[in-house]
mmCIF file of N, CA and C in Angstrom:
data_model
loop_
_atom_site.group_PDB
_atom_site.id
_atom_site.type_symbol
_atom_site.label_atom_id
_atom_site.label_comp_id
_atom_site.label_asym_id
_atom_site.label_seq_id
_atom_site.Cartn_x
_atom_site.Cartn_y
_atom_site.Cartn_z
ATOM 1 N N UNK A 148 -18.940 -93.452 -102.765
ATOM 2 C CA UNK A 148 -19.361 -92.273 -103.504
ATOM 3 C C UNK A 148 -18.224 -91.822 -104.405
ATOM 4 N N UNK A 149 -18.504 -91.732 -105.667
ATOM 5 C CA UNK A 149 -17.487 -91.358 -106.651
ATOM 6 C C UNK A 149 -17.720 -89.915 -107.099
ATOM 7 N N UNK A 150 -16.655 -89.112 -107.015
ATOM 8 C CA UNK A 150 -16.765 -87.731 -107.492
ATOM 9 C C UNK A 150 -15.844 -87.552 -108.684
ATOM 10 N N UNK A 151 -16.314 -86.821 -109.633
ATOM 11 C CA UNK A 151 -15.522 -86.533 -110.816
ATOM 12 C C UNK A 151 -14.869 -85.172 -110.654
ATOM 13 N N UNK A 152 -13.718 -85.021 -111.247
ATOM 14 C CA UNK A 152 -12.980 -83.769 -111.141
ATOM 15 C C UNK A 152 -13.799 -82.593 -111.666
ATOM 16 N N UNK A 153 -14.557 -82.824 -112.725
ATOM 17 C CA UNK A 153 -15.332 -81.736 -113.326
ATOM 18 C C UNK A 153 -16.476 -81.269 -112.431
ATOM 19 N N UNK A 154 -16.928 -82.115 -111.521
ATOM 20 C CA UNK A 154 -18.054 -81.733 -110.679
ATOM 21 C C UNK A 154 -17.621 -81.194 -109.324
ATOM 22 N N UNK A 155 -16.334 -81.143 -109.061
ATOM 23 C CA UNK A 155 -15.863 -80.639 -107.766
ATOM 24 C C UNK A 155 -16.041 -79.130 -107.700
ATOM 25 N N UNK A 156 -16.519 -78.663 -106.577
ATOM 26 C CA UNK A 156 -16.797 -77.235 -106.449
ATOM 27 C C UNK A 156 -15.535 -76.406 -106.238
ATOM 28 N N UNK A 157 -14.398 -77.048 -105.876
ATOM 29 C CA UNK A 157 -13.180 -76.278 -105.651
ATOM 30 C C UNK A 157 -12.380 -76.042 -106.934
ATOM 31 N N UNK A 158 -12.851 -76.559 -108.060
ATOM 32 C CA UNK A 158 -12.192 -76.329 -109.340
ATOM 33 C C UNK A 158 -12.813 -75.086 -109.973
ATOM 34 N N UNK A 159 -12.016 -74.041 -110.171
ATOM 35 C CA UNK A 159 -12.593 -72.818 -110.738
ATOM 36 C C UNK A 159 -12.998 -73.011 -112.194
ATOM 37 N N UNK A 160 -14.021 -72.302 -112.626
ATOM 38 C CA UNK A 160 -14.431 -72.411 -114.027
ATOM 39 C C UNK A 160 -13.376 -71.795 -114.947
ATOM 40 N N UNK A 161 -13.262 -72.336 -116.124
ATOM 41 C CA UNK A 161 -12.310 -71.823 -117.103
ATOM 42 C C UNK A 161 -13.056 -70.961 -118.103
ATOM 43 N N UNK A 162 -12.624 -69.726 -118.245
ATOM 44 C CA UNK A 162 -13.295 -68.790 -119.135
ATOM 45 C C UNK A 162 -12.500 -68.553 -120.411
ATOM 46 N N UNK A 163 -11.613 -69.466 -120.753
ATOM 47 C CA UNK A 163 -10.752 -69.238 -121.908
ATOM 48 C C UNK A 163 -11.430 -69.523 -123.237
ATOM 49 N N UNK A 164 -12.601 -70.123 -123.232
ATOM 50 C CA UNK A 164 -13.242 -70.463 -124.490
ATOM 51 C C UNK A 164 -14.290 -69.449 -124.924
ATOM 52 N N UNK A 165 -14.460 -68.396 -124.152
ATOM 53 C CA UNK A 165 -15.424 -67.364 -124.521
ATOM 54 C C UNK A 165 -14.744 -66.326 -125.399
ATOM 55 N N UNK A 166 -15.373 -65.937 -126.501
ATOM 56 C CA UNK A 166 -14.772 -64.906 -127.361
ATOM 57 C C UNK A 166 -14.571 -63.598 -126.601
ATOM 58 N N UNK A 167 -13.544 -62.874 -126.986
ATOM 59 C CA UNK A 167 -13.198 -61.613 -126.330
ATOM 60 C C UNK A 167 -13.433 -60.470 -127.302
ATOM 61 N N UNK A 168 -14.022 -59.413 -126.801
ATOM 62 C CA UNK A 168 -14.222 -58.208 -127.608
ATOM 63 C C UNK A 168 -12.915 -57.426 -127.670
ATOM 64 N N UNK A 169 -12.589 -56.846 -128.818
ATOM 65 C CA UNK A 169 -11.366 -56.043 -128.900
ATOM 66 C C UNK A 169 -11.495 -54.773 -128.066
ATOM 67 N N UNK A 170 -10.389 -54.301 -127.512
ATOM 68 C CA UNK A 170 -10.458 -53.065 -126.723
ATOM 69 C C UNK A 170 -10.732 -51.860 -127.621
ATOM 70 N N UNK A 171 -11.314 -50.815 -127.061
ATOM 71 C CA UNK A 171 -11.614 -49.625 -127.870
ATOM 72 C C UNK A 171 -10.348 -48.842 -128.203
ATOM 73 N N UNK A 172 -10.451 -47.970 -129.182
ATOM 74 C CA UNK A 172 -9.331 -47.091 -129.519
ATOM 75 C C UNK A 172 -9.112 -46.121 -128.364
ATOM 76 N N UNK A 173 -7.859 -45.705 -128.190
ATOM 77 C CA UNK A 173 -7.537 -44.817 -127.082
ATOM 78 C C UNK A 173 -6.365 -43.919 -127.458
ATOM 79 N N UNK A 174 -6.346 -42.722 -126.876
ATOM 80 C CA UNK A 174 -5.211 -41.823 -127.082
ATOM 81 C C UNK A 174 -4.007 -42.256 -126.258
ATOM 82 N N UNK A 175 -4.241 -43.010 -125.186
ATOM 83 C CA UNK A 175 -3.161 -43.480 -124.321
ATOM 84 C C UNK A 175 -3.298 -44.995 -124.141
ATOM 85 N N UNK A 176 -2.964 -45.773 -125.180
ATOM 86 C CA UNK A 176 -3.121 -47.227 -125.087
ATOM 87 C C UNK A 176 -2.120 -47.837 -124.103
ATOM 88 N N UNK A 177 -2.469 -49.014 -123.618
ATOM 89 C CA UNK A 177 -1.626 -49.735 -122.669
ATOM 90 C C UNK A 177 -1.221 -51.083 -123.253
ATOM 91 N N UNK A 178 -0.277 -51.745 -122.583
ATOM 92 C CA UNK A 178 0.122 -53.090 -123.008
ATOM 93 C C UNK A 178 -1.051 -54.054 -122.927
ATOM 94 N N UNK A 179 -1.920 -53.853 -121.943
ATOM 95 C CA UNK A 179 -3.097 -54.719 -121.810
ATOM 96 C C UNK A 179 -4.022 -54.569 -123.017
ATOM 97 N N UNK A 180 -4.095 -53.368 -123.575
ATOM 98 C CA UNK A 180 -4.931 -53.158 -124.765
ATOM 99 C C UNK A 180 -4.322 -53.865 -125.974
ATOM 100 N N UNK A 181 -2.992 -53.847 -126.085
ATOM 101 C CA UNK A 181 -2.328 -54.567 -127.176
ATOM 102 C C UNK A 181 -2.588 -56.060 -127.040
ATOM 103 N N UNK A 182 -2.483 -56.586 -125.817
ATOM 104 C CA UNK A 182 -2.784 -58.000 -125.597
ATOM 105 C C UNK A 182 -4.253 -58.282 -125.895
ATOM 106 N N UNK A 183 -5.126 -57.336 -125.573
ATOM 107 C CA UNK A 183 -6.540 -57.496 -125.899
ATOM 108 C C UNK A 183 -6.778 -57.566 -127.400
ATOM 109 N N UNK A 184 -6.018 -56.770 -128.168
ATOM 110 C CA UNK A 184 -6.108 -56.852 -129.632
ATOM 111 C C UNK A 184 -5.727 -58.241 -130.117
ATOM 112 N N UNK A 185 -4.651 -58.784 -129.565
ATOM 113 C CA UNK A 185 -4.181 -60.110 -129.976
ATOM 114 C C UNK A 185 -5.180 -61.178 -129.544
ATOM 115 N N UNK A 186 -5.614 -61.124 -128.270
ATOM 116 C CA UNK A 186 -6.553 -62.131 -127.758
ATOM 117 C C UNK A 186 -7.909 -62.085 -128.452
ATOM 118 N N UNK A 187 -8.336 -60.915 -128.904
ATOM 119 C CA UNK A 187 -9.644 -60.800 -129.556
ATOM 120 C C UNK A 187 -9.618 -61.290 -130.998
ATOM 121 N N UNK A 188 -8.431 -61.592 -131.516
ATOM 122 C CA UNK A 188 -8.319 -62.046 -132.898
ATOM 123 C C UNK A 188 -8.199 -60.913 -133.887
ATOM 124 N N UNK A 189 -8.146 -59.682 -133.410
ATOM 125 C CA UNK A 189 -8.079 -58.516 -134.295
ATOM 126 C C UNK A 189 -6.815 -58.541 -135.162
ATOM 127 N N UNK A 190 -5.722 -59.091 -134.638
ATOM 128 C CA UNK A 190 -4.464 -59.109 -135.390
ATOM 129 C C UNK A 190 -4.332 -60.336 -136.280
ATOM 130 N N UNK A 191 -5.241 -61.306 -136.162
ATOM 131 C CA UNK A 191 -5.198 -62.494 -137.003
ATOM 132 C C UNK A 191 -4.172 -63.515 -136.555
ATOM 133 N N UNK A 192 -3.584 -63.338 -135.367
ATOM 134 C CA UNK A 192 -2.549 -64.254 -134.896
ATOM 135 C C UNK A 192 -3.102 -65.526 -134.274
ATOM 136 N N UNK A 193 -4.309 -65.475 -133.755
ATOM 137 C CA UNK A 193 -4.830 -66.608 -133.011
ATOM 138 C C UNK A 193 -6.352 -66.574 -132.984
ATOM 139 N N UNK A 194 -6.935 -67.602 -132.384
ATOM 140 C CA UNK A 194 -8.383 -67.632 -132.204
ATOM 141 C C UNK A 194 -8.800 -66.537 -131.234
ATOM 142 N N UNK A 195 -9.963 -65.961 -131.422
ATOM 143 C CA UNK A 195 -10.395 -64.852 -130.571
ATOM 144 C C UNK A 195 -10.908 -65.284 -129.199
ATOM 145 N N UNK A 196 -10.034 -65.837 -128.371
ATOM 146 C CA UNK A 196 -10.384 -66.210 -127.004
ATOM 147 C C UNK A 196 -9.272 -65.769 -126.064
ATOM 148 N N UNK A 197 -9.589 -65.683 -124.775
ATOM 149 C CA UNK A 197 -8.623 -65.288 -123.759
ATOM 150 C C UNK A 197 -7.478 -66.279 -123.714
ATOM 151 N N UNK A 198 -6.278 -65.779 -123.634
ATOM 152 C CA UNK A 198 -5.087 -66.612 -123.587
ATOM 153 C C UNK A 198 -4.293 -66.230 -122.343
ATOM 154 N N UNK A 199 -4.441 -66.994 -121.255
ATOM 155 C CA UNK A 199 -3.729 -66.616 -120.036
ATOM 156 C C UNK A 199 -2.230 -66.781 -120.225
ATOM 157 N N UNK A 200 -1.485 -65.919 -119.628
ATOM 158 C CA UNK A 200 -0.036 -65.996 -119.730
ATOM 159 C C UNK A 200 0.591 -65.940 -118.352
ATOM 160 N N UNK A 201 1.733 -66.600 -118.202
ATOM 161 C CA UNK A 201 2.435 -66.568 -116.932
ATOM 162 C C UNK A 201 2.940 -65.163 -116.649
ATOM 163 N N UNK A 202 3.404 -64.507 -117.689
ATOM 164 C CA UNK A 202 3.892 -63.136 -117.565
ATOM 165 C C UNK A 202 3.156 -62.300 -118.603
ATOM 166 N N UNK A 203 2.204 -61.478 -118.184
ATOM 167 C CA UNK A 203 1.435 -60.689 -119.144
ATOM 168 C C UNK A 203 2.316 -59.785 -120.008
ATOM 169 N N UNK A 204 1.828 -59.486 -121.183
ATOM 170 C CA UNK A 204 2.554 -58.647 -122.126
ATOM 171 C C UNK A 204 2.934 -57.320 -121.473
ATOM 172 N N UNK A 205 4.205 -56.955 -121.546
ATOM 173 C CA UNK A 205 4.689 -55.701 -120.986
ATOM 174 C C UNK A 205 5.260 -55.817 -119.588
ATOM 175 N N UNK A 206 5.077 -56.966 -118.924
ATOM 176 C CA UNK A 206 5.568 -57.125 -117.559
ATOM 177 C C UNK A 206 7.085 -57.029 -117.489
ATOM 178 N N UNK A 207 7.779 -57.654 -118.437
ATOM 179 C CA UNK A 207 9.243 -57.616 -118.430
ATOM 180 C C UNK A 207 9.758 -56.195 -118.598
ATOM 181 N N UNK A 208 9.129 -55.434 -119.486
ATOM 182 C CA UNK A 208 9.543 -54.044 -119.689
ATOM 183 C C UNK A 208 9.356 -53.226 -118.415
ATOM 184 N N UNK A 209 8.225 -53.415 -117.771
ATOM 185 C CA UNK A 209 7.957 -52.664 -116.549
ATOM 186 C C UNK A 209 8.907 -53.069 -115.434
ATOM 187 N N UNK A 210 9.217 -54.365 -115.332
ATOM 188 C CA UNK A 210 10.138 -54.837 -114.297
ATOM 189 C C UNK A 210 11.543 -54.288 -114.519
ATOM 190 N N UNK A 211 11.900 -54.060 -115.769
ATOM 191 C CA UNK A 211 13.221 -53.509 -116.085
ATOM 192 C C UNK A 211 13.264 -51.998 -115.898
ATOM 193 N N UNK A 212 12.129 -51.411 -115.584
ATOM 194 C CA UNK A 212 12.085 -49.971 -115.373
ATOM 195 C C UNK A 212 11.943 -49.166 -116.645
ATOM 196 N N UNK A 213 11.612 -49.838 -117.742
ATOM 197 C CA UNK A 213 11.453 -49.147 -119.028
ATOM 198 C C UNK A 213 10.129 -49.527 -119.670
ATOM 199 N N UNK A 214 9.015 -49.140 -119.067
ATOM 200 C CA UNK A 214 7.732 -49.480 -119.683
ATOM 201 C C UNK A 214 7.590 -48.782 -121.032
ATOM 202 N N UNK A 215 6.917 -49.437 -121.976
ATOM 203 C CA UNK A 215 6.754 -48.812 -123.293
ATOM 204 C C UNK A 215 5.876 -47.563 -123.204
ATOM 205 N N UNK A 216 6.217 -46.596 -124.006
ATOM 206 C CA UNK A 216 5.430 -45.359 -124.022
ATOM 207 C C UNK A 216 4.099 -45.611 -124.730
ATOM 208 N N UNK A 217 3.095 -44.801 -124.434
ATOM 209 C CA UNK A 217 1.815 -44.956 -125.138
ATOM 210 C C UNK A 217 1.972 -44.852 -126.656
ATOM 211 N N UNK A 218 2.926 -44.029 -127.126
ATOM 212 C CA UNK A 218 3.145 -43.913 -128.566
ATOM 213 C C UNK A 218 3.634 -45.233 -129.146
ATOM 214 N N UNK A 219 4.572 -45.904 -128.456
ATOM 215 C CA UNK A 219 5.088 -47.184 -128.961
ATOM 216 C C UNK A 219 4.001 -48.251 -128.957
ATOM 217 N N UNK A 220 3.153 -48.240 -127.941
ATOM 218 C CA UNK A 220 2.056 -49.209 -127.897
ATOM 219 C C UNK A 220 1.053 -48.909 -129.005
ATOM 220 N N UNK A 221 0.765 -47.626 -129.233
ATOM 221 C CA UNK A 221 -0.142 -47.244 -130.315
ATOM 222 C C UNK A 221 0.436 -47.691 -131.659
ATOM 223 N N UNK A 222 1.742 -47.524 -131.843
ATOM 224 C CA UNK A 222 2.403 -47.950 -133.075
ATOM 225 C C UNK A 222 2.324 -49.470 -133.230
ATOM 226 N N UNK A 223 2.529 -50.197 -132.125
ATOM 227 C CA UNK A 223 2.440 -51.658 -132.172
ATOM 228 C C UNK A 223 1.022 -52.110 -132.509
ATOM 229 N N UNK A 224 0.019 -51.475 -131.898
ATOM 230 C CA UNK A 224 -1.376 -51.833 -132.200
ATOM 231 C C UNK A 224 -1.691 -51.579 -133.668
ATOM 232 N N UNK A 225 -1.225 -50.462 -134.179
ATOM 233 C CA UNK A 225 -1.478 -50.113 -135.574
ATOM 234 C C UNK A 225 -0.785 -51.100 -136.510
ATOM 235 N N UNK A 226 0.497 -51.386 -136.255
ATOM 236 C CA UNK A 226 1.240 -52.261 -137.168
ATOM 237 C C UNK A 226 0.738 -53.701 -137.103
ATOM 238 N N UNK A 227 0.312 -54.167 -135.924
ATOM 239 C CA UNK A 227 -0.255 -55.516 -135.824
ATOM 240 C C UNK A 227 -1.527 -55.630 -136.659
ATOM 241 N N UNK A 228 -2.386 -54.642 -136.563
ATOM 242 C CA UNK A 228 -3.635 -54.665 -137.330
ATOM 243 C C UNK A 228 -3.379 -54.466 -138.811
ATOM 244 N N UNK A 229 -2.449 -53.594 -139.158
ATOM 245 C CA UNK A 229 -2.120 -53.339 -140.557
ATOM 246 C C UNK A 229 -1.562 -54.593 -141.215
ATOM 247 N N UNK A 230 -0.696 -55.317 -140.487
ATOM 248 C CA UNK A 230 -0.121 -56.551 -141.025
ATOM 249 C C UNK A 230 -1.177 -57.575 -141.371
ATOM 250 N N UNK A 231 -2.204 -57.664 -140.541
ATOM 251 C CA UNK A 231 -3.271 -58.623 -140.815
ATOM 252 C C UNK A 231 -4.062 -58.220 -142.043
ATOM 253 N N UNK A 232 -4.459 -56.960 -142.116
ATOM 254 C CA UNK A 232 -5.330 -56.526 -143.198
ATOM 255 C C UNK A 232 -4.581 -56.357 -144.505
ATOM 256 N N UNK A 233 -3.272 -56.171 -144.470
ATOM 257 C CA UNK A 233 -2.495 -56.067 -145.705
ATOM 258 C C UNK A 233 -2.454 -57.407 -146.433
ATOM 259 N N UNK A 234 -2.598 -58.505 -145.681
ATOM 260 C CA UNK A 234 -2.572 -59.839 -146.277
ATOM 261 C C UNK A 234 -3.952 -60.281 -146.740
ATOM 262 N N UNK A 235 -4.921 -59.435 -146.624
ATOM 263 C CA UNK A 235 -6.286 -59.780 -147.022
ATOM 264 C C UNK A 235 -7.181 -59.774 -145.807
ATOM 265 N N UNK A 236 -8.398 -59.386 -145.989
ATOM 266 C CA UNK A 236 -9.310 -59.258 -144.848
ATOM 267 C C UNK A 236 -9.976 -60.585 -144.542
ATOM 268 N N UNK A 237 -9.172 -61.521 -144.066
ATOM 269 C CA UNK A 237 -9.712 -62.822 -143.698
ATOM 270 C C UNK A 237 -10.355 -62.742 -142.330
ATOM 271 N N UNK A 238 -11.188 -63.712 -142.034
ATOM 272 C CA UNK A 238 -11.800 -63.798 -140.714
ATOM 273 C C UNK A 238 -10.722 -64.110 -139.679
ATOM 274 N N UNK A 239 -10.993 -63.788 -138.418
ATOM 275 C CA UNK A 239 -10.016 -64.007 -137.353
ATOM 276 C C UNK A 239 -9.673 -65.481 -137.194
ATOM 277 N N UNK A 240 -10.615 -66.384 -137.456
ATOM 278 C CA UNK A 240 -10.365 -67.808 -137.310
ATOM 279 C C UNK A 240 -9.855 -68.461 -138.578
ATOM 280 N N UNK A 241 -9.368 -67.689 -139.506
ATOM 281 C CA UNK A 241 -8.945 -68.228 -140.795
ATOM 282 C C UNK A 241 -7.768 -69.178 -140.673
ATOM 283 N N UNK A 242 -7.034 -69.116 -139.573
ATOM 284 C CA UNK A 242 -5.892 -70.007 -139.397
ATOM 285 C C UNK A 242 -6.333 -71.466 -139.406
ATOM 286 N N UNK A 243 -7.577 -71.738 -139.024
ATOM 287 C CA UNK A 243 -8.052 -73.111 -138.979
ATOM 288 C C UNK A 243 -8.789 -73.522 -140.246
ATOM 289 N N UNK A 244 -8.887 -72.635 -141.207
ATOM 290 C CA UNK A 244 -9.585 -72.952 -142.448
ATOM 291 C C UNK A 244 -8.662 -72.836 -143.656
ATOM 292 N N UNK A 245 -7.378 -72.870 -143.422
ATOM 293 C CA UNK A 245 -6.447 -72.747 -144.545
ATOM 294 C C UNK A 245 -6.128 -74.115 -145.121
ATOM 295 N N UNK A 246 -5.567 -74.125 -146.310
ATOM 296 C CA UNK A 246 -5.179 -75.352 -146.980
ATOM 297 C C UNK A 246 -3.692 -75.273 -147.227
ATOM 298 N N UNK A 247 -2.936 -76.203 -146.692
ATOM 299 C CA UNK A 247 -1.483 -76.171 -146.795
ATOM 300 C C UNK A 247 -0.961 -76.825 -148.070
ATOM 301 N N UNK A 248 -1.816 -77.313 -148.907
ATOM 302 C CA UNK A 248 -1.368 -77.954 -150.134
ATOM 303 C C UNK A 248 -1.364 -79.466 -149.985
ATOM 304 N N UNK A 249 -1.281 -80.136 -151.109
ATOM 305 C CA UNK A 249 -1.293 -81.590 -151.128
ATOM 306 C C UNK A 249 0.067 -82.119 -150.679
ATOM 307 N N UNK A 250 0.127 -83.121 -149.808
ATOM 308 C CA UNK A 250 1.408 -83.657 -149.326
ATOM 309 C C UNK A 250 2.078 -84.532 -150.390
ATOM 310 N N UNK A 251 2.655 -83.902 -151.392
ATOM 311 C CA UNK A 251 3.213 -84.598 -152.551
ATOM 312 C C UNK A 251 4.311 -85.572 -152.151
ATOM 313 N N UNK A 252 5.243 -85.143 -151.316
ATOM 314 C CA UNK A 252 6.366 -86.005 -150.936
ATOM 315 C C UNK A 252 5.867 -87.224 -150.173
ATOM 316 N N UNK A 253 4.934 -87.034 -149.255
ATOM 317 C CA UNK A 253 4.416 -88.147 -148.463
ATOM 318 C C UNK A 253 3.692 -89.165 -149.349
ATOM 319 N N UNK A 254 2.778 -88.692 -150.167
ATOM 320 C CA UNK A 254 2.018 -89.593 -151.039
ATOM 321 C C UNK A 254 2.941 -90.236 -152.074
ATOM 322 N N UNK A 255 3.891 -89.468 -152.589
ATOM 323 C CA UNK A 255 4.854 -90.018 -153.546
ATOM 324 C C UNK A 255 5.691 -91.128 -152.932
ATOM 325 N N UNK A 256 6.121 -90.939 -151.682
ATOM 326 C CA UNK A 256 6.913 -91.966 -150.993
ATOM 327 C C UNK A 256 6.103 -93.236 -150.802
ATOM 328 N N UNK A 257 4.852 -93.090 -150.422
ATOM 329 C CA UNK A 257 3.991 -94.267 -150.254
ATOM 330 C C UNK A 257 3.818 -94.986 -151.587
ATOM 331 N N UNK A 258 3.634 -94.229 -152.659
ATOM 332 C CA UNK A 258 3.490 -94.832 -153.985
ATOM 333 C C UNK A 258 4.742 -95.582 -154.415
ATOM 334 N N UNK A 259 5.912 -95.009 -154.171
ATOM 335 C CA UNK A 259 7.173 -95.672 -154.547
ATOM 336 C C UNK A 259 7.364 -96.944 -153.729
ATOM 337 N N UNK A 260 7.080 -96.891 -152.435
ATOM 338 C CA UNK A 260 7.207 -98.084 -151.591
ATOM 339 C C UNK A 260 6.247 -99.167 -152.065
ATOM 340 N N UNK A 261 5.015 -98.797 -152.388
ATOM 341 C CA UNK A 261 4.044 -99.776 -152.882
ATOM 342 C C UNK A 261 4.513 -100.391 -154.194
ATOM 343 N N UNK A 262 5.054 -99.570 -155.089
ATOM 344 C CA UNK A 262 5.546 -100.073 -156.373
ATOM 345 C C UNK A 262 6.706 -101.043 -156.172
ATOM 346 N N UNK A 263 7.640 -100.718 -155.279
ATOM 347 C CA UNK A 263 8.773 -101.611 -154.998
ATOM 348 C C UNK A 263 8.277 -102.926 -154.414
ATOM 349 N N UNK A 264 7.311 -102.879 -153.508
ATOM 350 C CA UNK A 264 6.765 -104.111 -152.934
ATOM 351 C C UNK A 264 6.071 -104.963 -153.992
ATOM 352 N N UNK A 265 5.300 -104.352 -154.849
ATOM 353 C CA UNK A 265 4.596 -105.103 -155.901
ATOM 354 C C UNK A 265 5.593 -105.751 -156.853
ATOM 355 N N UNK A 266 6.601 -105.006 -157.277
ATOM 356 C CA UNK A 266 7.618 -105.565 -158.186
ATOM 357 C C UNK A 266 8.393 -106.672 -157.483
ATOM 358 N N UNK A 267 8.725 -106.475 -156.195
ATOM 359 C CA UNK A 267 9.456 -107.509 -155.446
ATOM 360 C C UNK A 267 8.649 -108.783 -155.301
ATOM 361 N N UNK A 268 7.391 -108.659 -154.953
ATOM 362 C CA UNK A 268 6.532 -109.843 -154.808
ATOM 363 C C UNK A 268 6.347 -110.523 -156.156
ATOM 364 N N UNK A 269 6.165 -109.756 -157.196
ATOM 365 C CA UNK A 269 5.971 -110.313 -158.535
ATOM 366 C C UNK A 269 7.222 -111.064 -158.996
ATOM 367 N N UNK A 270 8.418 -110.512 -158.728
ATOM 368 C CA UNK A 270 9.654 -111.172 -159.169
ATOM 369 C C UNK A 270 9.960 -112.409 -158.329
ATOM 370 N N UNK A 271 9.598 -112.442 -157.059
ATOM 371 C CA UNK A 271 9.838 -113.612 -156.209
ATOM 372 C C UNK A 271 8.926 -114.756 -156.620
ATOM 373 N N UNK A 272 7.729 -114.473 -157.033
ATOM 374 C CA UNK A 272 6.782 -115.514 -157.439
ATOM 375 C C UNK A 272 7.106 -116.055 -158.827
ATOM 376 N N UNK A 273 8.084 -115.452 -159.474
ATOM 377 C CA UNK A 273 8.518 -115.987 -160.758
ATOM 378 C C UNK A 273 7.781 -115.411 -161.939
ATOM 379 N N UNK A 274 7.269 -114.215 -161.788
ATOM 380 C CA UNK A 274 6.480 -113.572 -162.823
ATOM 381 C C UNK A 274 7.290 -113.154 -163.942
#
């Protein structure tokens, strides 16, 4: 009897591919809400899906005894969103639909190598 890893019942389901809704506005935002903004794609940094982390956002600050104030988190949420929209109101998944330009150096190098090979072969054959 052959069992596949995907069909084993002891493997928990992965929920990282489901889109995440952005957290609502709040007078007392938390680090989890800032991470929710990032995970939902509201800031334009990544695809709008859950991104598990070994150390959730804000854990280091809390462990050091200096958790961020709600005002600082509110400022971070505002500036993250402002940065995205100041660059244009692109869709959250725009990172995967961008064009980085034509690879001029790569194509040029291939062309030069091809030209050198053609000239070399032509000169060896006595052309």
